[in-house]
Amino acid sequence: MHAHDVTRSAHRYDAIVVGAGLAGVYAVYKLRQIGLSVRVLEAGGGVGGTWYHNRYPGARCDIESLDYSYSFSDELQQEWSWSERYASQPEILRYINHVVDRFDLRPHIQLNTTVVAASYDEEEHVWVFETSTGESYVANYAVMATGVLSVAQVPSMTGLEDYRGRWFHTGDWPEEGVDVAGRRVGVIGTGSSATQLIPLVAEEAGHLYVFQRTPNYTMPAQNHPMKPEVEKDWKANYPERRRFARASGFGHNQVTNHRSGKEVTEEERRAELENRWQLGGLYMMRAFKDILTDAEVNEEAAEFVRNKIRSIVKDPETAEALCPQNLYIGTKRLCSGTHYYETFNRENVSLVSLKDVAIECITASGVQLTDGREYELDVLIFATGFDAMTGAMNRINPRGRGGVTLKEAWAAGPHTYLGLCMADFPNMFVITGPGSPSVFSNMVTSIEQHVEWIADCIQYMRASGYAAVEATFVAQEQWTQHVSEAAGRTLYAKSRNTWFHGANIPGKPVTFMPYVGGVGNYYNKILEVAREGYKGFQFHKVRSVSKV
Ligand code: FAD
Ligand code: N01
């Protein structure tokens, strides 16, 4: 069919939002507020994104829920009560559904609809979306809220198709749950998802085998029921807390120690590291201002955690196998769990270290290693992560100006201007895209910053009579260079074997994708760009181009 025939028969909106997670939900709220007609297209059978798909036992956030929540409505933040310090997946999912109903957004969200292609019509300045339902949609603005941890990665393993047990990925967990009671269960992976899941599966399984390729550092979450005085204090000070989060390094209120790990005595250092262990979760990474930039300071913290592991895990060989070596703490996303290391003291749990061996194949009855060992399993769980940051966008592979595809544009890794827009892809906005703080932040803070910036940009265009906005190539390349230089000043650049670099996906270009220059600095930058007439963008009138 000719492009014009498609646009004639398609459903028309001012904006199409792809994805109904925390980003898509706020986007539809905000864009409707500024008067746009909006349709949200969501692949899943419900709203919630991450919190809809990751229903594995133990799934919860690792940023305090009072922080990891929307700030855009004071009534909402005052009236909603979180039951725990770190909310569990079911509670976050309830919250997102509450927001959708409270603001009457459900009629604008279309579920079970995967966007399979998107192309830019240069004459009309519109995006044309094709979907799994066979219906097409046309919109002036494409708001990509497709998520950066939304494409589950099941590694290609010979024999999986012949496996007679049941297998699952944590990021695509069945709504009805998985019965592991009394069963022989295998978990592949020891990242954040695995460390949350393993202790709970261990309580029910007959025997649990944990297949560990690279140990990571897991902090105790120190989760607990919400303390009424904490909730009261937050609610009394919400405007200030939210302002602080937006201006902070990581988009939240976790207390940072601004001293260097080198300017304190040995005793003070130990006390601070112990304090951080007791605070739990990600607090460890705020122990010293140079923990992620100075290798020696980082190693002090790493060894502190290794000693904790040795003191918790009774079998010395297992303890040593669980201790990460040659891995700067925090450069692989720090894990936060409850009773993770204690779980390896259970009789029904075995750690299978893949340090000197690999998984050879999946057999009809379980997992076989390259040294001939075989494990019979009734249930196999892949906690093997995601095609992060670029996976969902590349799957759609939008076609921009002159037919250029995103995969072509990102062949050497994602290039964006501010993590928000790409040259050759006019009127397309990515929420928390590569090149923005994204996964290096409290993502709700980052989502709100992006959605508000996008809404302001669209309002500016409408007020100025512009039909299209597009990042300039020069601005995009300068920003991408800056993203890379910011990472180069940290230890992240030295640990390249992580999903932050795309290294977990065979064939993916290895390049550090998020922006580590700090949420506050980044926020100032995008506001400044807007204030200066959207510096680095060019705007198109209906038939002419004007450089700004
Ligand atoms: P998502 O929630 O991923 O939503 C994207 C949606 O887009 C999905 O529903 C997907 O189905 C849909 N979609 C994608 N492609 C298409 C398509 N082609 N067509 C139609 N629909 C499509 N972040 C934190 O800051 N703190 C935390 O504590 C935290 N915990 C996490 C725990 C887990 C288990 C995981 C996996 C991630 C966690 N994150 C955390 C990151 C989390 O992804 C973000 O905080 C946030 O939920 C992202 O929201 P989003 O709307 O941007 O993306
Ligand atoms: O995935 P991961 P995740 N054979 O990529 C292993 C967020 N999140 O789902 O390190 C054997 O971190 C792989 O081993 P290795 C958070 O941002 C947050 O756990 O590549 N093993 C690794 O151990 C997080 O970072 C929370 O050697 C294989 C594991 O699988 C992100 O989501 C909770 C393998 C994958 O770890 C992703 O976390 C959950 C193979 N072929 C998620 N392939 C919170 O707590 C992979 N592995 C907030």
XYZ file of C-alpha atoms and ligand atoms in Angstrom:
649
model
C 0.000 0.000 0.000
C 1.254 3.512 -0.758
C 2.220 5.619 2.278
C -0.609 8.064 1.611
C -3.165 5.246 1.533
C -1.887 4.080 4.906
C -2.158 7.558 6.407
C -5.699 7.905 5.044
C -6.953 4.641 6.544
C -5.066 5.006 9.838
C -6.286 6.298 13.181
C -5.059 9.869 13.663
C -3.827 11.468 16.864
C -1.636 14.390 17.791
C 0.654 12.024 19.663
C 1.203 8.312 19.883
C 2.874 7.111 23.071
C 4.421 3.662 22.795
C 4.455 1.838 26.140
C 2.312 2.101 29.267
C 4.869 1.854 32.052
C 5.582 4.689 34.454
C 6.809 6.795 31.502
C 3.888 6.178 29.147
C 1.342 6.742 31.890
C 2.771 10.124 32.828
C 3.201 11.028 29.149
C -0.468 10.492 28.334
C -1.483 12.462 31.421
C 0.783 15.390 30.562
C 0.145 15.506 26.815
C -3.594 15.434 27.345
C -3.204 18.198 29.892
C -1.681 20.438 27.210
C -4.582 19.660 24.897
C -3.280 16.913 22.615
C -5.225 13.911 21.420
C -3.164 10.926 22.520
C -3.230 7.164 22.118
C -0.984 4.855 24.097
C -0.101 1.579 22.418
C 1.076 -1.099 24.837
C 2.232 -4.594 23.946
C 1.345 -6.099 27.316
C -2.045 -7.131 28.637
C -1.973 -4.463 31.349
C -0.364 -1.176 32.291
C 2.734 -0.980 34.500
C 5.618 -1.899 32.179
C 8.451 -3.258 34.320
C 6.032 -3.817 37.178
C 3.578 -5.683 34.972
C 6.137 -7.974 33.340
C 8.531 -8.710 36.256
C 6.229 -10.613 38.603
C 8.862 -12.999 39.898
C 8.860 -13.682 43.648
C 10.757 -10.998 45.546
C 10.598 -8.309 42.851
C 10.677 -4.878 44.451
C 12.298 -1.506 43.947
C 15.591 -0.556 45.579
C 14.918 3.161 45.875
C 12.632 4.142 48.747
C 9.055 4.174 47.457
C 8.440 7.609 48.938
C 11.101 8.683 46.420
C 10.342 6.134 43.653
C 6.899 7.575 42.891
C 5.321 10.377 40.896
C 5.604 13.934 42.153
C 3.319 15.598 39.624
C 0.211 15.530 41.825
C 0.424 16.603 45.432
C -2.956 15.015 46.197
C -1.664 11.718 44.848
C 1.529 11.745 46.895
C -0.317 12.814 50.030
C -3.114 10.265 49.720
C -1.163 7.205 48.608
C 0.461 5.147 51.377
C 3.318 2.752 50.805
C 3.306 -0.234 53.122
C 7.061 -0.897 53.069
C 10.284 1.044 52.744
C 10.833 -0.600 49.343
C 7.536 -1.519 47.729
C 7.023 -4.948 46.240
C 6.073 -5.462 42.613
C 2.351 -6.085 43.359
C 2.148 -2.844 45.324
C 3.875 -0.773 42.616
C 1.587 -2.324 40.019
C -1.444 -1.395 42.169
C -0.084 2.145 42.417
C 0.307 2.519 38.647
C -3.209 1.186 38.095
C -4.475 3.596 40.741
C -2.834 6.514 38.895
C -4.336 5.390 35.595
C -7.838 5.274 37.084
C -7.494 8.337 39.274
C -6.636 10.518 36.269
C -9.022 8.716 33.921
C -6.271 7.619 31.547
C -7.474 4.077 30.814
C -9.703 5.030 27.859
C -6.611 6.351 26.078
C -4.530 3.215 26.533
C -4.756 0.348 24.107
C -3.364 -2.931 25.440
C -2.190 -6.053 23.598
C -0.944 -3.855 20.772
C 2.700 -4.101 19.779
C 4.143 -1.426 17.543
C 6.004 -3.424 14.911
C 7.138 -0.580 12.647
C 7.209 3.195 12.508
C 8.119 5.436 9.620
C 8.342 9.175 9.146
C 6.362 10.807 6.392
C 8.528 13.787 5.436
C 5.861 15.555 3.444
C 3.250 15.530 6.146
C 5.643 15.607 9.109
C 3.887 12.683 10.740
C 4.833 9.280 12.069
C 3.003 6.228 10.763
C 2.852 3.292 13.174
C 2.057 -0.257 12.237
C 0.883 -2.621 14.927
C 0.461 -6.312 15.657
C -3.309 -5.907 15.421
C -2.995 -4.869 11.768
C -4.224 -1.361 12.505
C -2.163 1.718 11.652
C -1.859 4.961 13.545
C -0.685 8.355 12.409
C 0.522 11.100 14.715
C 2.539 14.297 14.632
C 4.593 13.237 17.620
C 6.072 9.852 18.497
C 6.744 9.520 22.205
C 8.731 6.379 22.803
C 8.106 5.158 26.336
C 9.249 1.675 25.405
C 11.464 1.170 28.456
C 15.159 0.517 28.798
C 14.847 -2.813 30.606
C 11.853 -4.186 28.763
C 13.283 -6.735 26.326
C 14.008 -9.954 28.194
C 17.178 -11.700 27.103
C 17.115 -15.502 27.000
C 20.609 -16.565 25.952
C 20.727 -18.872 23.018
C 21.384 -22.319 24.482
C 21.400 -25.510 22.487
C 18.625 -27.893 23.438
C 16.231 -25.481 25.127
C 13.486 -26.400 22.701
C 13.746 -30.052 23.787
C 13.709 -29.357 27.521
C 10.803 -31.271 29.097
C 10.555 -29.169 32.259
C 9.051 -25.696 32.421
C 11.220 -22.632 31.887
C 10.689 -18.935 32.538
C 12.438 -15.580 32.304
C 12.123 -13.220 35.274
C 11.185 -10.351 32.956
C 8.279 -12.243 31.460
C 6.871 -13.987 34.515
C 3.423 -15.601 34.231
C 0.594 -13.838 35.998
C -0.575 -17.061 37.641
C 2.868 -17.600 39.208
C 5.164 -20.618 39.046
C 4.782 -23.617 41.326
C 8.238 -24.569 42.610
C 7.116 -26.409 45.760
C 9.234 -29.499 46.274
C 10.682 -29.213 42.757
C 14.252 -29.289 41.473
C 14.810 -25.729 40.321
C 17.698 -24.116 38.448
C 18.355 -20.377 38.297
C 20.770 -19.087 35.667
C 22.204 -15.689 36.581
C 23.133 -13.833 39.755
C 22.203 -10.219 38.941
C 19.569 -8.038 40.631
C 16.592 -10.167 39.589
C 18.229 -13.417 40.689
C 19.341 -12.092 44.054
C 15.775 -11.028 44.850
C 14.244 -14.263 43.618
C 16.667 -16.887 44.957
C 15.894 -16.615 48.706
C 12.152 -16.971 48.097
C 12.430 -19.854 45.639
C 14.804 -21.593 48.066
C 12.110 -21.568 50.754
C 9.811 -23.665 48.580
C 11.953 -25.664 46.199
C 12.974 -29.252 46.862
C 16.461 -28.302 45.736
C 17.735 -25.098 44.146
C 20.809 -24.939 41.911
C 22.181 -21.440 41.293
C 24.279 -21.237 38.116
C 26.657 -18.327 38.638
C 28.925 -17.063 35.877
C 30.079 -13.796 37.467
C 29.436 -13.047 41.127
C 28.157 -9.541 41.810
C 27.978 -7.578 45.066
C 24.643 -7.864 46.859
C 23.768 -5.465 49.667
C 21.142 -6.299 52.242
C 18.094 -4.234 51.261
C 17.229 -3.605 54.935
C 13.615 -3.466 53.894
C 10.961 -3.087 56.599
C 7.349 -1.993 57.028
C 6.883 1.735 56.509
C 7.589 3.679 59.669
C 4.688 6.105 60.300
C 7.061 8.867 61.426
C 9.085 8.544 58.201
C 5.987 8.717 56.036
C 4.695 11.709 58.002
C 7.984 13.522 57.663
C 8.134 12.916 53.911
C 4.563 14.033 53.374
C 5.189 17.203 55.342
C 8.250 17.970 53.221
C 7.406 16.566 49.814
C 8.058 19.726 47.720
C 11.525 20.093 49.185
C 12.322 16.354 48.835
C 11.267 16.330 45.208
C 13.294 19.475 44.455
C 16.296 17.887 46.127
C 15.888 14.687 44.088
C 15.715 16.591 40.801
C 18.885 18.518 41.593
C 20.805 15.570 43.065
C 23.336 13.267 41.439
C 21.047 10.249 41.168
C 17.530 11.652 41.345
C 16.705 10.653 44.905
C 17.158 11.620 48.521
C 19.669 8.963 49.605
C 22.274 10.658 51.735
C 25.666 11.081 50.088
C 28.877 11.427 52.040
C 30.804 14.196 50.299
C 34.156 13.229 51.785
C 36.813 11.358 49.892
C 37.525 7.809 50.990
C 41.150 8.883 51.144
C 40.784 11.791 53.518
C 39.425 9.685 56.376
C 41.229 7.415 58.825
C 41.047 3.646 58.515
C 38.651 3.601 61.461
C 36.371 6.272 59.971
C 36.335 4.436 56.656
C 35.265 1.169 58.268
C 32.604 2.961 60.311
C 31.204 4.621 57.189
C 31.161 1.360 55.231
C 29.412 -0.392 58.128
C 26.944 2.492 58.317
C 26.232 2.062 54.600
C 25.775 -1.709 54.971
C 23.235 -1.034 57.717
C 21.452 1.620 55.632
C 21.242 -1.052 52.947
C 20.904 -1.302 49.184
C 22.355 1.420 47.015
C 23.494 3.536 49.977
C 26.863 1.800 49.752
C 27.589 3.640 46.514
C 27.236 7.009 48.286
C 29.748 6.088 51.018
C 32.449 8.374 49.612
C 32.387 10.941 46.840
C 35.141 9.072 44.971
C 33.915 5.494 45.389
C 33.163 5.288 41.658
C 36.164 7.250 40.467
C 39.073 6.090 42.625
C 40.139 2.455 42.281
C 41.637 2.269 45.775
C 38.607 3.702 47.517
C 36.424 1.364 45.499
C 38.563 -1.632 46.447
C 38.237 -0.790 50.163
C 34.469 -0.956 49.826
C 34.657 -4.113 47.701
C 36.836 -5.901 50.243
C 34.541 -4.775 53.046
C 31.641 -6.476 51.269
C 33.702 -9.592 50.508
C 34.429 -9.889 54.221
C 30.717 -9.603 54.949
C 30.083 -12.461 52.520
C 32.791 -14.551 54.220
C 31.240 -13.872 57.614
C 27.719 -14.839 56.472
C 28.315 -17.895 54.285
C 29.419 -20.857 56.403
C 31.094 -23.011 53.767
C 34.404 -21.230 52.966
C 34.556 -22.553 49.412
C 31.039 -21.339 48.634
C 31.779 -17.998 50.295
C 34.885 -17.497 48.173
C 32.991 -18.427 45.013
C 30.375 -15.795 45.866
C 33.023 -13.083 46.325
C 33.400 -10.920 43.215
C 37.023 -10.499 42.137
C 38.431 -7.985 39.676
C 35.113 -6.189 39.582
C 34.830 -2.600 40.803
C 31.902 -2.481 43.161
C 28.936 -0.680 41.599
C 30.209 -0.828 38.024
C 27.901 -3.762 37.443
C 24.581 -2.539 38.840
C 24.738 -3.178 42.600
C 22.240 -5.799 43.775
C 19.946 -5.340 46.728
C 18.400 -8.386 48.340
C 17.076 -9.903 51.516
C 18.908 -12.929 52.977
C 20.691 -13.525 49.684
C 24.002 -14.758 51.068
C 22.282 -16.520 54.021
C 20.374 -18.616 51.479
C 23.596 -20.429 50.556
C 23.707 -21.876 54.101
C 20.570 -23.874 53.364
C 20.852 -27.614 52.815
C 18.616 -27.452 49.738
C 20.667 -24.806 47.905
C 23.781 -25.441 45.811
C 25.931 -22.838 44.139
C 27.181 -24.050 40.774
C 30.067 -21.792 39.847
C 30.635 -21.407 36.122
C 34.024 -19.820 36.722
C 36.017 -22.536 34.966
C 33.220 -24.244 33.053
C 30.235 -23.190 31.008
C 26.772 -24.442 30.305
C 27.238 -26.851 27.413
C 23.571 -27.264 26.618
C 20.101 -27.744 27.950
C 19.099 -31.391 27.842
C 15.624 -32.868 27.898
C 15.904 -33.149 31.672
C 18.062 -30.213 32.752
C 21.406 -28.464 32.367
C 24.674 -29.995 31.236
C 28.052 -28.351 31.835
C 31.133 -28.519 29.627
C 32.905 -30.717 32.226
C 30.178 -33.339 31.890
C 28.245 -32.525 35.077
C 24.481 -32.757 34.633
C 21.691 -31.257 36.724
C 18.181 -32.637 36.483
C 15.655 -29.855 36.813
C 11.863 -29.606 36.844
C 11.909 -25.824 36.513
C 14.561 -23.623 34.891
C 14.582 -19.898 35.564
C 16.491 -17.491 33.350
C 17.459 -14.450 35.408
C 19.664 -13.477 32.502
C 18.774 -9.828 32.063
C 17.699 -7.622 29.206
C 18.693 -6.187 25.862
C 18.990 -2.932 27.755
C 18.577 0.675 26.658
C 18.366 0.089 22.904
C 16.563 -3.274 22.631
C 12.960 -2.068 22.501
C 13.714 0.802 20.113
C 15.773 -1.391 17.796
C 12.964 -3.936 17.658
C 10.667 -1.271 16.231
C 13.572 0.007 14.128
C 11.891 3.303 13.161
C 12.534 4.596 9.686
C 13.347 8.301 9.675
C 14.218 10.968 7.140
C 15.313 9.576 3.786
C 14.418 6.055 4.904
C 17.331 5.773 7.324
C 16.622 3.170 9.990
C 17.453 3.464 13.670
C 19.544 0.309 13.493
C 21.652 1.965 10.814
C 21.914 5.177 12.814
C 22.900 3.215 15.935
C 25.153 0.672 14.222
C 28.143 1.825 16.299
C 26.058 2.273 19.452
C 23.274 4.696 20.274
C 23.851 8.310 19.275
C 21.309 10.759 20.667
C 21.030 14.408 21.545
C 20.443 14.578 25.312
C 19.131 11.017 25.295
C 15.876 12.510 24.053
C 16.040 12.853 20.256
C 17.969 11.670 17.212
C 19.041 13.518 14.055
C 17.031 12.224 11.078
C 14.159 11.207 13.356
C 12.080 14.401 13.580
C 9.284 14.638 16.127
C 10.397 11.445 17.836
C 11.135 11.691 21.551
C 12.612 8.899 23.637
C 11.924 8.846 27.378
C 15.010 7.967 29.452
C 16.870 7.014 26.304
C 20.569 6.203 25.979
C 22.631 9.333 26.580
C 20.422 10.438 29.492
C 20.844 9.527 33.204
C 18.142 6.873 32.821
C 19.261 3.681 34.584
C 21.728 5.736 36.631
C 18.933 7.473 38.426
C 15.730 7.116 40.296
C 13.929 6.545 37.053
C 10.681 8.156 38.103
C 12.537 11.444 38.572
C 14.134 11.092 35.144
C 10.824 10.123 33.547
C 9.090 13.201 34.947
C 11.902 15.482 33.781
C 11.738 14.064 30.270
C 7.963 14.056 29.923
C 7.727 17.662 31.101
C 10.514 18.740 28.751
C 8.805 17.015 25.807
C 5.438 18.612 26.633
C 7.097 22.052 26.849
C 8.863 21.504 23.522
C 5.609 20.532 21.819
C 3.856 23.568 23.279
C 6.683 25.782 22.021
C 6.349 24.304 18.540
C 2.620 24.785 18.451
C 2.915 28.356 19.644
C 5.592 29.061 16.998
C 3.865 27.297 14.117
C 6.511 24.633 13.694
C 5.534 21.283 12.238
C 8.661 19.373 13.158
C 11.639 19.436 15.498
C 14.836 17.532 14.981
C 18.193 17.304 16.719
C 21.046 18.554 14.586
C 23.707 16.033 13.729
C 26.428 18.262 15.196
C 24.644 18.669 18.537
C 23.969 14.941 18.668
C 27.589 13.982 18.033
C 28.895 16.524 20.559
C 26.521 15.234 23.199
C 27.384 11.598 22.478
C 31.045 12.476 22.846
C 30.288 14.196 26.154
C 28.406 11.108 27.414
C 31.420 8.992 26.625
C 33.853 11.435 28.263
C 31.726 11.586 31.421
C 31.889 7.791 31.698
C 35.615 7.905 30.949
C 36.199 9.852 34.159
C 34.735 7.008 36.220
C 35.466 3.364 36.925
C 32.500 2.398 34.743
C 34.744 2.822 31.721
C 37.059 0.158 33.137
C 34.391 -2.516 33.667
C 33.270 -3.042 30.125
C 31.677 -6.433 30.579
C 28.277 -5.099 31.669
C 24.857 -4.447 30.231
C 25.540 -0.709 30.650
C 27.963 -1.300 27.749
C 25.677 -3.694 25.888
C 28.233 -6.454 26.474
C 25.590 -9.004 27.518
C 24.096 -9.183 24.027
C 26.094 -11.008 21.365
C 26.938 -8.687 18.474
C 25.824 -5.506 20.225
C 28.331 -2.649 19.916
C 30.192 -2.223 23.208
C 29.735 1.377 24.231
C 28.727 2.915 27.534
C 25.119 3.994 27.066
C 23.788 6.003 30.025
C 24.905 9.499 31.048
C 26.765 9.559 34.365
C 27.230 13.314 34.645
C 24.514 13.539 37.304
C 20.750 14.021 37.229
C 20.897 17.614 38.506
C 23.537 18.698 35.988
C 21.662 16.969 33.224
C 18.382 18.588 34.226
C 20.008 22.025 34.175
C 21.384 21.254 30.732
C 18.057 20.300 29.164
C 16.345 23.309 30.739
C 19.097 25.577 29.442
C 18.767 24.124 25.937
C 15.042 24.917 26.024
C 15.592 28.400 27.451
C 18.017 29.182 24.659
C 15.401 28.492 21.996
C 16.103 24.756 21.850
C 19.764 25.059 21.040
C 20.994 22.112 18.995
C 17.600 21.489 17.435
C 16.274 22.633 14.113
C 12.631 23.319 13.476
C 10.713 22.862 10.261
C 7.740 24.924 9.207
C 5.263 23.109 7.035
C 7.221 23.550 3.820
C 10.392 25.386 4.784
C 13.253 24.749 7.154
C 14.413 27.289 9.707
C 17.584 26.841 11.712
C 17.415 27.839 15.331
P 8.831 0.125 31.209
O 8.253 0.026 32.565
O 9.821 -0.882 30.797
O 7.609 0.148 30.200
C 7.803 0.064 28.814
C 6.566 -0.531 28.210
O 6.661 -0.416 26.800
C 6.402 -2.003 28.507
O 5.166 -2.238 29.115
C 6.490 -2.679 27.152
O 5.610 -3.772 27.036
C 6.099 -1.549 26.226
N 6.666 -1.700 24.886
C 7.961 -1.854 24.534
N 8.074 -1.969 23.201
C 6.824 -1.872 22.708
C 6.286 -1.923 21.399
N 7.061 -2.116 20.329
N 4.950 -1.791 21.245
C 4.141 -1.594 22.313
N 4.599 -1.560 23.578
C 5.925 -1.693 23.771
N 14.350 1.739 38.451
C 14.515 2.533 39.523
O 14.736 3.728 39.370
N 14.413 2.027 40.770
C 14.150 0.718 41.002
O 14.103 0.302 42.141
C 13.984 -0.145 39.876
N 13.704 -1.456 40.026
C 13.592 -2.257 38.923
C 13.306 -3.612 39.104
C 13.204 -4.434 38.003
C 12.860 -5.879 38.203
C 13.459 -3.938 36.706
C 13.418 -4.839 35.506
C 13.719 -2.595 36.530
C 13.764 -1.735 37.628
N 13.981 -0.371 37.491
C 14.116 0.427 38.594
C 13.996 0.226 36.166
C 12.525 0.379 35.650
O 12.523 -0.190 34.391
C 12.114 1.841 35.668
O 12.199 2.361 36.976
C 10.694 2.141 35.184
O 9.749 1.245 35.676
C 10.677 2.219 33.678
O 9.441 2.695 33.242
P 9.194 2.938 31.682
O 7.777 3.281 31.546
O 10.211 3.861 31.163
O 9.520 1.535 30.994
O 19.940 -8.922 34.772
P 21.545 -8.761 34.798
P 18.887 -8.669 35.946
N 25.152 -18.177 31.143
O 21.922 -8.512 33.392
C 23.892 -14.053 33.852
C 17.228 -3.777 37.090
N 16.668 -4.551 38.213
O 17.553 -8.999 35.403
O 27.443 -11.294 34.767
C 25.257 -17.935 32.444
O 21.969 -7.797 35.806
C 24.813 -12.874 34.000
O 26.138 -13.318 34.181
P 27.389 -12.378 33.723
C 18.640 -3.333 37.461
O 18.929 -2.152 36.797
C 16.577 -3.937 39.404
O 19.293 -9.330 37.160
O 27.033 -11.838 32.370
N 24.880 -16.802 33.029
C 24.214 -12.194 35.223
O 24.602 -12.812 36.397
C 19.432 -4.499 36.944
O 20.796 -4.268 36.786
C 16.123 -4.642 40.493
O 28.532 -13.279 33.721
C 24.363 -15.863 32.251
C 22.708 -12.442 35.017
O 22.589 -13.535 34.141
C 18.727 -4.796 35.642
O 17.339 -4.613 35.947
C 15.751 -5.967 40.355
C 24.203 -16.034 30.863
C 22.002 -11.256 34.399
O 22.059 -10.177 35.264
C 18.969 -6.191 35.110
O 18.967 -7.117 36.185
C 15.849 -6.554 39.116
C 24.634 -17.266 30.324
N 24.541 -17.519 29.004
C 16.314 -5.834 38.039
N 23.654 -14.925 30.349
C 16.082 -4.000 41.820
O 16.388 -4.566 42.819
C 23.471 -14.068 31.379
N 23.894 -14.633 32.521
C 15.709 -2.606 41.873
